[in-house]
Short mmCIF file of C-alpha atoms and ligand atoms in Angstrom, two decimals:
data_model
loop_
_atom_site.label_atom_id
_atom_site.label_comp_id
_atom_site.label_asym_id
_atom_site.label_seq_id
_atom_site.Cartn_x
_atom_site.Cartn_y
_atom_site.Cartn_z
CA UNK A 1 266.73 188.34 -31.64
CA UNK A 2 265.67 184.69 -31.55
CA UNK A 3 265.24 182.86 -34.86
CA UNK A 4 261.44 183.00 -34.33
CA UNK A 5 261.56 186.76 -34.57
CA UNK A 6 263.72 187.12 -37.66
CA UNK A 7 261.48 188.50 -40.44
CA UNK A 8 261.06 186.02 -43.29
CA UNK A 9 262.04 186.92 -46.85
CA UNK A 10 259.42 186.77 -49.63
CA UNK A 11 258.20 183.19 -50.18
CA UNK A 12 259.50 183.04 -53.78
CA UNK A 13 262.67 183.51 -55.77
CA UNK A 14 263.07 185.08 -59.20
CA UNK A 15 263.40 182.93 -62.32
CA UNK A 16 262.59 185.32 -65.16
CA UNK A 17 263.70 188.96 -65.17
CA UNK A 18 262.99 191.97 -67.34
CA UNK A 19 265.58 194.76 -67.77
CA UNK A 20 264.61 198.26 -66.66
CA UNK A 21 265.99 201.42 -68.27
CA UNK A 22 268.04 204.17 -66.61
CA UNK A 23 267.69 207.45 -68.51
CA UNK A 24 269.83 210.55 -68.12
CA UNK A 25 268.25 213.59 -66.44
CA UNK A 26 268.08 215.28 -69.90
CA UNK A 27 266.30 212.29 -71.40
CA UNK A 28 263.80 212.29 -68.55
CA UNK A 29 263.19 216.03 -68.98
CA UNK A 30 262.48 215.53 -72.67
CA UNK A 31 260.29 212.49 -72.03
CA UNK A 32 258.01 214.15 -69.48
CA UNK A 33 257.74 217.32 -71.56
CA UNK A 34 256.74 215.30 -74.64
CA UNK A 35 254.22 213.48 -72.42
CA UNK A 36 252.52 216.81 -71.66
CA UNK A 37 253.68 216.33 -68.05
CA UNK A 38 251.19 213.49 -67.73
CA UNK A 39 252.79 210.22 -66.51
CA UNK A 40 250.04 208.23 -68.30
CA UNK A 41 251.60 209.43 -71.58
CA UNK A 42 255.10 208.15 -70.78
CA UNK A 43 256.41 205.06 -72.53
CA UNK A 44 257.36 202.20 -70.21
CA UNK A 45 260.88 202.17 -71.70
CA UNK A 46 261.31 205.65 -70.21
CA UNK A 47 260.58 204.49 -66.65
CA UNK A 48 263.00 203.06 -64.09
CA UNK A 49 260.55 202.14 -61.30
CA UNK A 50 256.89 202.06 -62.29
CA UNK A 51 254.53 202.62 -59.37
CA UNK A 52 251.65 203.92 -61.48
CA UNK A 53 249.39 200.96 -60.76
CA UNK A 54 249.24 197.59 -59.07
CA UNK A 55 246.74 196.51 -61.73
CA UNK A 56 247.85 193.82 -64.15
CA UNK A 57 251.47 194.64 -63.31
CA UNK A 58 252.28 191.70 -61.03
CA UNK A 59 254.55 188.75 -61.77
CA UNK A 60 252.96 185.38 -62.42
CA UNK A 61 254.32 182.21 -60.82
CA UNK A 62 255.83 179.15 -62.46
CA UNK A 63 252.70 177.26 -61.39
CA UNK A 64 250.48 179.80 -63.16
CA UNK A 65 252.51 179.59 -66.34
CA UNK A 66 252.46 175.79 -66.20
CA UNK A 67 248.68 175.92 -65.84
CA UNK A 68 248.44 178.36 -68.75
CA UNK A 69 250.02 175.74 -71.00
CA UNK A 70 246.89 173.66 -70.39
CA UNK A 71 244.62 176.51 -71.47
CA UNK A 72 241.63 175.36 -73.52
CA UNK A 73 240.64 177.94 -76.10
CA UNK A 74 237.32 176.38 -77.12
CA UNK A 75 234.79 179.07 -77.91
CA UNK A 76 232.20 177.65 -75.50
CA UNK A 77 232.42 175.32 -72.53
CA UNK A 78 236.22 175.28 -72.32
CA UNK A 79 237.82 173.11 -69.62
CA UNK A 80 239.64 176.23 -68.41
CA UNK A 81 236.33 177.96 -67.72
CA UNK A 82 235.18 175.14 -65.46
CA UNK A 83 238.47 175.15 -63.58
CA UNK A 84 238.20 178.90 -63.08
CA UNK A 85 234.50 178.75 -62.22
CA UNK A 86 234.96 176.02 -59.60
CA UNK A 87 237.77 177.95 -57.96
CA UNK A 88 235.80 181.19 -57.82
CA UNK A 89 232.59 179.47 -56.71
CA UNK A 90 234.51 177.87 -53.85
CA UNK A 91 236.04 181.22 -52.85
CA UNK A 92 232.96 183.44 -53.18
CA UNK A 93 229.97 181.13 -52.84
CA UNK A 94 228.05 182.97 -55.59
CA UNK A 95 225.86 180.71 -57.72
CA UNK A 96 226.20 182.88 -60.83
CA UNK A 97 229.62 183.91 -62.15
CA UNK A 98 230.37 185.90 -65.27
CA UNK A 99 233.95 186.40 -66.46
CA UNK A 100 234.86 189.77 -67.99
CA UNK A 101 238.09 191.07 -69.47
CA UNK A 102 238.65 193.54 -66.62
CA UNK A 103 236.88 195.20 -63.71
CA UNK A 104 235.32 198.12 -65.53
CA UNK A 105 233.60 195.83 -68.06
CA UNK A 106 231.86 194.24 -65.08
CA UNK A 107 230.92 197.71 -63.81
CA UNK A 108 229.39 198.66 -67.13
CA UNK A 109 227.42 195.43 -67.42
CA UNK A 110 226.18 195.36 -63.83
CA UNK A 111 225.28 199.03 -63.55
CA UNK A 112 223.46 199.14 -66.89
CA UNK A 113 221.33 196.20 -65.70
CA UNK A 114 220.87 197.15 -62.05
CA UNK A 115 220.82 200.96 -61.85
CA UNK A 116 218.08 203.13 -63.34
CA UNK A 117 218.62 206.75 -64.38
CA UNK A 118 218.07 209.03 -61.39
CA UNK A 119 219.09 206.41 -58.85
CA UNK A 120 221.96 206.73 -56.37
CA UNK A 121 224.85 204.34 -55.81
CA UNK A 122 226.29 204.69 -52.30
CA UNK A 123 229.84 203.61 -51.51
CA UNK A 124 232.59 203.99 -48.94
CA UNK A 125 234.46 205.44 -51.96
CA UNK A 126 233.92 204.77 -55.65
CA UNK A 127 237.06 204.05 -57.67
CA UNK A 128 237.37 206.41 -60.66
CA UNK A 129 236.09 204.03 -63.36
CA UNK A 130 233.35 202.87 -60.99
CA UNK A 131 232.30 206.48 -60.49
CA UNK A 132 232.33 207.00 -64.26
CA UNK A 133 230.29 203.86 -64.99
CA UNK A 134 227.67 204.76 -62.36
CA UNK A 135 227.37 208.17 -64.04
CA UNK A 136 227.20 206.65 -67.53
CA UNK A 137 224.27 204.50 -66.31
CA UNK A 138 222.49 207.78 -65.46
CA UNK A 139 222.83 207.30 -61.69
CA UNK A 140 224.67 209.41 -59.11
CA UNK A 141 227.64 208.08 -57.17
CA UNK A 142 227.64 209.10 -53.49
CA UNK A 143 230.71 208.53 -51.30
CA UNK A 144 230.18 208.23 -47.54
CA UNK A 145 233.62 207.47 -46.07
CA UNK A 146 233.87 207.16 -42.29
CA UNK A 147 234.98 210.21 -40.33
CA UNK A 148 238.30 208.61 -39.34
CA UNK A 149 239.39 208.63 -42.99
CA UNK A 150 239.67 212.41 -42.89
CA UNK A 151 242.59 212.25 -40.44
CA UNK A 152 245.47 211.09 -42.62
CA UNK A 153 247.81 210.70 -39.64
CA UNK A 154 245.62 208.67 -37.30
CA UNK A 155 246.40 204.99 -36.93
CA UNK A 156 242.77 203.85 -36.77
CA UNK A 157 242.78 200.30 -38.15
CA UNK A 158 239.74 200.49 -40.49
CA UNK A 159 239.69 203.89 -42.14
CA UNK A 160 238.22 202.27 -45.27
CA UNK A 161 234.85 201.82 -43.55
CA UNK A 162 231.66 203.51 -44.68
CA UNK A 163 230.03 206.02 -42.33
CA UNK A 164 227.18 203.85 -41.05
CA UNK A 165 225.17 206.73 -39.60
CA UNK A 166 225.35 208.63 -42.87
CA UNK A 167 224.37 205.49 -44.77
CA UNK A 168 221.39 204.90 -42.50
CA UNK A 169 220.21 208.49 -42.74
CA UNK A 170 220.57 208.39 -46.53
CA UNK A 171 218.54 205.18 -46.72
CA UNK A 172 215.90 206.47 -44.28
CA UNK A 173 215.85 210.02 -45.67
CA UNK A 174 214.06 211.66 -48.60
CA UNK A 175 216.53 210.19 -51.13
CA UNK A 176 216.33 206.70 -49.63
CA UNK A 177 213.95 205.34 -52.26
CA UNK A 178 216.42 206.40 -54.98
CA UNK A 179 219.29 204.31 -53.63
CA UNK A 180 219.69 201.50 -56.13
CA UNK A 181 222.89 199.95 -54.83
CA UNK A 182 225.35 200.04 -51.94
CA UNK A 183 228.85 199.16 -53.14
CA UNK A 184 231.67 198.59 -50.66
CA UNK A 185 235.18 198.89 -52.08
CA UNK A 186 237.60 196.53 -50.33
CA UNK A 187 240.25 197.73 -49.75
CA UNK A 188 239.38 201.39 -50.18
CA UNK A 189 241.63 202.33 -53.09
CA UNK A 190 240.32 205.90 -53.36
CA UNK A 191 241.08 206.53 -49.69
CA UNK A 192 244.55 205.38 -48.81
CA UNK A 193 244.27 201.60 -49.44
CA UNK A 194 242.58 201.43 -46.05
CA UNK A 195 240.75 198.21 -45.18
CA UNK A 196 237.07 197.73 -44.33
CA UNK A 197 236.28 195.78 -41.17
CA UNK A 198 234.01 192.77 -41.12
CA UNK A 199 231.92 194.56 -38.51
CA UNK A 200 231.35 197.39 -40.98
CA UNK A 201 230.39 194.95 -43.75
CA UNK A 202 228.00 193.14 -41.37
CA UNK A 203 226.35 196.45 -40.46
CA UNK A 204 226.04 197.48 -44.12
CA UNK A 205 224.41 194.16 -44.89
CA UNK A 206 221.90 194.63 -42.05
CA UNK A 207 221.00 198.13 -43.28
CA UNK A 208 220.68 196.95 -46.89
CA UNK A 209 218.41 194.12 -45.82
CA UNK A 210 216.28 196.48 -43.72
CA UNK A 211 215.89 198.96 -46.58
CA UNK A 212 215.80 196.28 -49.31
CA UNK A 213 218.71 197.67 -51.29
CA UNK A 214 221.20 195.38 -53.11
CA UNK A 215 224.61 195.23 -51.41
CA UNK A 216 227.66 194.48 -53.58
CA UNK A 217 231.40 194.34 -53.00
CA UNK A 218 233.94 195.95 -55.29
CA UNK A 219 236.46 193.34 -54.21
CA UNK A 220 239.54 194.05 -56.33
CA UNK A 221 241.77 193.60 -53.27
CA UNK A 222 239.71 191.06 -51.33
CA UNK A 223 242.76 189.08 -50.17
CA UNK A 224 244.62 192.16 -48.93
CA UNK A 225 241.50 193.32 -47.08
CA UNK A 226 241.22 189.86 -45.52
CA UNK A 227 244.85 189.97 -44.41
CA UNK A 228 244.37 193.32 -42.70
CA UNK A 229 241.19 192.03 -41.01
CA UNK A 230 243.10 189.02 -39.73
CA UNK A 231 245.86 191.28 -38.41
CA UNK A 232 243.72 194.08 -36.99
CA UNK A 233 240.14 193.05 -36.19
CA UNK A 234 239.49 191.29 -32.88
CA UNK A 235 237.95 187.85 -33.34
CA UNK A 236 239.60 187.00 -36.67
CA UNK A 237 243.10 186.01 -35.55
CA UNK A 238 242.35 182.32 -35.97
CA UNK A 239 240.71 182.67 -39.38
CA UNK A 240 242.68 182.18 -42.59
CA UNK A 241 242.66 185.05 -45.10
CA UNK A 242 240.68 182.82 -47.43
CA UNK A 243 238.01 182.15 -44.78
CA UNK A 244 237.71 185.87 -44.09
CA UNK A 245 237.39 186.65 -47.80
CA UNK A 246 234.72 183.98 -48.21
CA UNK A 247 232.79 185.41 -45.26
CA UNK A 248 232.93 188.90 -46.82
CA UNK A 249 231.51 187.58 -50.10
CA UNK A 250 228.83 185.72 -48.16
CA UNK A 251 227.61 188.96 -46.62
CA UNK A 252 226.92 190.60 -50.00
CA UNK A 253 224.35 189.99 -52.74
CA UNK A 254 227.07 189.99 -55.34
CA UNK A 255 230.45 191.34 -56.30
CA UNK A 256 232.51 193.01 -58.96
CA UNK A 257 236.17 192.02 -59.03
CA UNK A 258 238.98 193.37 -61.13
CA UNK A 259 241.13 190.25 -61.14
CA UNK A 260 244.12 192.27 -62.37
CA UNK A 261 244.98 192.84 -58.71
CA UNK A 262 244.38 189.90 -56.36
CA UNK A 263 243.88 187.51 -59.28
CA UNK A 264 247.67 187.80 -59.79
CA UNK A 265 247.26 188.10 -63.56
CA UNK A 266 247.65 190.74 -66.24
CA UNK A 267 243.99 190.72 -67.23
CA UNK A 268 240.62 189.54 -65.97
CA UNK A 269 237.51 190.43 -64.05
CA UNK A 270 234.38 188.91 -62.66
CA UNK A 271 230.76 189.55 -61.76
CA UNK A 272 229.35 187.36 -58.97
CA UNK A 273 225.58 187.27 -58.44
CA UNK A 274 222.86 185.51 -56.47
CA UNK A 275 219.79 186.91 -58.25
CA UNK A 276 218.60 184.80 -61.20
CA UNK A 277 216.86 187.60 -63.12
CA UNK A 278 219.80 189.98 -62.75
CA UNK A 279 222.12 187.21 -63.90
CA UNK A 280 220.05 186.62 -67.05
CA UNK A 281 220.16 190.33 -67.88
CA UNK A 282 223.89 190.64 -67.25
CA UNK A 283 224.61 187.46 -69.20
CA UNK A 284 222.79 188.75 -72.28
CA UNK A 285 224.77 191.98 -72.08
CA UNK A 286 228.00 190.05 -71.56
CA UNK A 287 227.46 187.87 -74.63
CA UNK A 288 226.69 190.93 -76.76
CA UNK A 289 229.66 192.99 -75.59
CA UNK A 290 232.40 190.86 -73.96
CA UNK A 291 232.12 187.35 -75.32
CA UNK A 292 230.33 184.09 -74.55
CA UNK A 293 229.61 183.52 -70.87
CA UNK A 294 232.28 180.84 -70.50
CA UNK A 295 235.13 183.18 -71.44
CA UNK A 296 233.90 186.82 -71.28
CA UNK A 297 236.80 188.31 -73.20
CA UNK A 298 239.47 186.15 -71.54
CA UNK A 299 241.57 183.44 -73.10
CA UNK A 300 241.57 179.93 -71.69
CA UNK A 301 245.16 180.58 -70.68
CA UNK A 302 244.11 183.65 -68.67
CA UNK A 303 241.42 181.60 -66.93
CA UNK A 304 243.99 178.94 -66.00
CA UNK A 305 246.43 181.52 -64.61
CA UNK A 306 243.57 183.02 -62.59
CA UNK A 307 242.45 179.69 -61.15
CA UNK A 308 245.97 179.23 -59.74
CA UNK A 309 246.49 182.92 -58.85
CA UNK A 310 243.34 183.02 -56.73
CA UNK A 311 244.84 180.25 -54.56
CA UNK A 312 248.29 181.81 -54.35
CA UNK A 313 246.98 185.23 -53.36
CA UNK A 314 245.41 184.02 -50.10
CA UNK A 315 248.60 182.26 -48.96
CA UNK A 316 249.38 183.84 -45.57
CA UNK A 317 253.14 183.78 -46.28
CA UNK A 318 252.62 185.74 -49.50
CA UNK A 319 250.28 188.27 -47.88
CA UNK A 320 252.57 188.72 -44.86
CA UNK A 321 255.54 189.37 -47.09
CA UNK A 322 253.63 191.80 -49.33
CA UNK A 323 252.28 193.74 -46.34
CA UNK A 324 255.78 193.87 -44.82
CA UNK A 325 257.22 195.17 -48.09
CA UNK A 326 254.77 198.08 -48.18
CA UNK A 327 255.24 198.80 -44.47
CA UNK A 328 259.03 198.86 -44.91
CA UNK A 329 258.72 201.31 -47.80
CA UNK A 330 256.42 203.50 -45.68
CA UNK A 331 258.97 203.56 -42.85
CA UNK A 332 261.81 204.52 -45.19
CA UNK A 333 259.75 207.29 -46.79
CA UNK A 334 258.56 208.63 -43.43
CA UNK A 335 262.14 208.56 -42.08
CA UNK A 336 263.18 210.52 -45.15
CA UNK A 337 260.75 213.27 -44.13
CA UNK A 338 257.71 212.58 -46.30
CA UNK A 339 254.40 211.79 -44.57
CA UNK A 340 252.14 209.03 -45.85
CA UNK A 341 248.55 208.15 -44.98
CA UNK A 342 248.64 206.09 -41.78
CA UNK A 343 248.50 203.24 -41.18
CA UNK A 344 250.17 201.80 -44.29
CA UNK A 345 247.85 199.63 -46.37
CA UNK A 346 249.12 196.97 -48.75
CA UNK A 347 248.68 197.77 -52.43
CA UNK A 348 249.84 201.38 -52.29
CA UNK A 349 251.25 204.21 -50.21
CA UNK A 350 249.81 207.70 -50.40
CA UNK A 351 252.21 210.62 -49.94
CA UNK A 352 250.92 213.78 -48.30
CA UNK A 353 252.12 216.18 -51.00
CA UNK A 354 250.05 219.06 -49.64
CA UNK A 355 252.06 218.94 -46.44
CA UNK A 356 255.43 218.53 -48.15
CA UNK A 357 254.82 221.41 -50.59
CA UNK A 358 252.89 224.07 -48.66
CA UNK A 359 254.26 226.74 -51.00
CA UNK A 360 252.07 225.35 -53.80
CA UNK A 361 248.33 226.06 -53.80
CA UNK A 362 245.83 223.40 -54.96
CA UNK A 363 245.62 225.32 -58.27
CA UNK A 364 249.30 224.54 -58.79
CA UNK A 365 248.64 220.81 -58.23
CA UNK A 366 251.19 219.95 -55.52
CA UNK A 367 250.60 216.19 -55.84
CA UNK A 368 251.18 216.35 -59.55
CA UNK A 369 254.29 218.49 -59.02
CA UNK A 370 255.72 215.93 -56.59
CA UNK A 371 254.94 213.10 -59.00
CA UNK A 372 256.65 214.88 -61.89
CA UNK A 373 259.67 215.58 -59.69
CA UNK A 374 259.95 211.88 -58.79
CA UNK A 375 260.12 211.17 -62.50
CA UNK A 376 262.54 214.00 -63.27
CA UNK A 377 264.89 213.02 -60.41
CA UNK A 378 264.60 209.25 -60.46
CA UNK A 379 262.56 207.97 -63.41
CA UNK A 380 259.85 206.88 -60.94
CA UNK A 381 256.27 206.92 -62.21
CA UNK A 382 253.44 207.52 -59.74
CA UNK A 383 249.85 208.82 -59.84
CA UNK A 384 248.42 212.04 -58.44
CA UNK A 385 245.33 211.74 -56.24
CA UNK A 386 244.60 215.36 -55.48
CA UNK A 387 243.00 218.35 -57.13
CA UNK A 388 244.11 217.30 -60.60
CA UNK A 389 242.17 214.04 -60.19
CA UNK A 390 239.31 215.15 -57.96
CA UNK A 391 239.15 218.94 -57.86
CA UNK A 392 236.37 220.93 -59.52
CA UNK A 393 237.68 223.14 -62.31
CA UNK A 394 236.16 226.05 -64.19
CA UNK A 395 236.16 226.36 -67.99
CA UNK A 396 239.68 227.78 -67.97
CA UNK A 397 240.91 224.88 -65.80
CA UNK A 398 241.26 226.91 -62.61
CA UNK A 399 240.52 224.95 -59.43
CA UNK A 400 237.25 226.23 -57.95
CA UNK A 401 236.91 223.42 -55.40
CA UNK A 402 240.10 221.62 -54.41
CA UNK A 403 240.26 217.93 -53.49
CA UNK A 404 240.19 217.31 -49.72
CA UNK A 405 243.86 216.24 -49.83
CA UNK A 406 246.76 216.60 -52.22
CA UNK A 407 248.07 213.04 -52.43
CA UNK A 408 250.40 210.97 -54.58
CA UNK A 409 249.85 207.22 -54.86
CA UNK A 410 252.79 204.83 -55.03
CA UNK A 411 251.15 201.59 -56.13
CA UNK A 412 253.14 198.42 -55.49
CA UNK A 413 253.06 195.77 -58.22
CA UNK A 414 252.81 192.23 -56.81
CA UNK A 415 256.02 190.14 -56.65
CA UNK A 416 257.86 192.58 -58.96
CA UNK A 417 260.27 194.89 -57.13
CA UNK A 418 262.89 194.05 -54.51
CA UNK A 419 263.93 195.85 -51.34
CA UNK A 420 266.65 197.64 -53.32
CA UNK A 421 264.10 199.18 -55.68
CA UNK A 422 262.21 200.52 -52.69
CA UNK A 423 265.41 201.86 -51.09
CA UNK A 424 265.98 203.71 -54.34
CA UNK A 425 262.45 205.18 -54.30
CA UNK A 426 262.90 206.31 -50.69
CA UNK A 427 266.29 207.86 -51.53
CA UNK A 428 264.84 209.85 -54.44
CA UNK A 429 262.01 211.09 -52.22
CA UNK A 430 264.43 211.85 -49.40
CA UNK A 431 266.48 214.08 -51.71
CA UNK A 432 263.30 215.91 -52.77
CA UNK A 433 262.26 216.35 -49.13
CA UNK A 434 265.58 218.08 -48.33
CA UNK A 435 264.75 220.97 -50.64
CA UNK A 436 261.02 220.92 -51.47
CA UNK A 437 260.82 224.61 -52.25
CA UNK A 438 262.60 224.18 -55.55
CA UNK A 439 259.56 222.29 -56.87
CA UNK A 440 257.38 224.31 -59.22
CA UNK A 441 253.66 224.06 -59.77
CA UNK A 442 251.85 223.14 -62.98
CA UNK A 443 248.88 224.44 -64.91
CA UNK A 444 246.52 222.56 -67.24
CA UNK A 445 246.81 223.13 -70.98
CA UNK A 446 243.98 220.79 -72.05
CA UNK A 447 241.73 218.26 -70.32
CA UNK A 448 238.86 215.93 -71.28
CA UNK A 449 235.54 216.30 -69.42
CA UNK A 450 235.40 212.72 -68.01
CA UNK A 451 238.25 210.88 -66.24
CA UNK A 452 240.40 213.96 -66.63
CA UNK A 453 243.64 212.65 -65.14
CA UNK A 454 244.18 210.02 -67.84
CA UNK A 455 244.47 212.43 -70.77
CA UNK A 456 245.15 215.86 -69.25
CA UNK A 457 248.15 217.84 -70.55
CA UNK A 458 250.01 220.34 -68.38
CA UNK A 459 252.93 222.72 -68.37
CA UNK A 460 255.21 223.94 -65.55
CA UNK A 461 254.39 227.38 -64.14
CA UNK A 462 257.18 229.94 -64.56
N1 F0G B 501 237.61 198.91 -58.66
C1 F0G B 501 238.73 199.21 -57.98
C2 F0G B 501 238.69 199.35 -56.50
C3 F0G B 501 239.92 199.43 -58.68
O1 F0G B 501 241.03 199.75 -58.01
C4 F0G B 501 239.93 199.29 -60.09
C5 F0G B 501 241.15 199.52 -60.87
C6 F0G B 501 238.73 198.96 -60.74
C7 F0G B 501 237.59 198.77 -59.98
C8 F0G B 501 238.65 198.82 -62.23
O2 F0G B 501 239.25 197.64 -62.62
O3 F0G B 501 241.16 198.38 -64.03
O4 F0G B 501 240.34 196.02 -64.08
O5 F0G B 501 239.00 197.83 -65.10
N2 F0G B 501 242.17 200.05 -60.39
C9 F0G B 501 243.45 200.26 -61.02
C10 F0G B 501 244.31 201.12 -60.14
C11 F0G B 501 243.40 200.69 -62.42
O6 F0G B 501 245.39 201.52 -60.59
O7 F0G B 501 243.95 201.38 -59.00
P1 F0G B 501 239.98 197.47 -64.04
#
């Protein structure tokens, strides 16, 4: 191998570390039982490797922390706001920017201003809080993922795309006049962290212009989508990730961004808009519910960290290293005998629990069972994305319509874990894959009606 072909290490070294706990198997059994077998109820000091979410869980850089020291906490017109605003305006091109404390606050504010009861919001796939906020606004979320997304094993490069034919027939059909918004999630978090191509975004824009429907991006992972476009979509090899991201924002009428992901910070979100009247409406709502429009629930220090983070996140060396880290974990897990949605995305891997545990029916929640086993065996926390999250249940919590797939998401926090942590995760999964039949199913004891997976309680069957 010539030196040119030796893979580079991550473009950072570690200066501040945080200890992680190692519990005994008995302690883990007690912890998950007390948590009602719901990983959301575990305490972080009971977790060895936490892959529950990539949201707000990344490490900040020394440059971000240095910038935070300059944070201006003035109630209105803080210097930090202008630094943040200029950075975001340069990245997105939107004339109106509203900061919010996190993505779902932006969803609530935008949807309550833009969507009317009875309308439809069409998406490649709504994220769970996005789905909930569309519903709370009285509108109906409609997911139209492309057909390729249904084949978990295919290596199609852009399985995050929307089904353009289905979108066109929805817009042209009897429900077309009810479509109040088309929202493209980049990358598609609900469907395997798969990217959306620029060609797909261009086509969505053309349809939205033809049918006069607002087109927004849910751009929580805009930099990761841009990296995958640069790597996979013909014509973009000579573009920088930042140029690709800017072009994506340019195609849309506005955006929602949870900055807890590609903002490289613990907290933050953003609404970007072109329309003056919509901006005025959202701003009034923001001031009433989040804070004045130059801070929106964020501290000056958060805004400073974000202004720097939004530069760091589009660094090709950072994105290459992050994508390589996820791809390496996918290879180790696949070699250990557990299938993941192909091709690997960046912010998360999705295990095919249905295939690994064919002895469990959807009513026994195979994805949830695998997730609990990863905690019991290795103190690893993950999230189920299967029938527990998406299935339709009857009043006694029996699954009447299972989710299309029984998946488990391993979300990868940014700049947090090393190759050894991932070797450990793969080893724990490998041991499970050697004897999957020992894994039991679970049944629900209690569950809330909305966003069930966050507060559900379960018990092992048998
Ligand atoms: N949109 C997408 C695509 C998301 O992934 C998330 C959050 C949100 C909106 C909401 O943003 O959390 O800042 O309010 N996703 C996290 C996750 C929670 O684990 O995937 P938020």
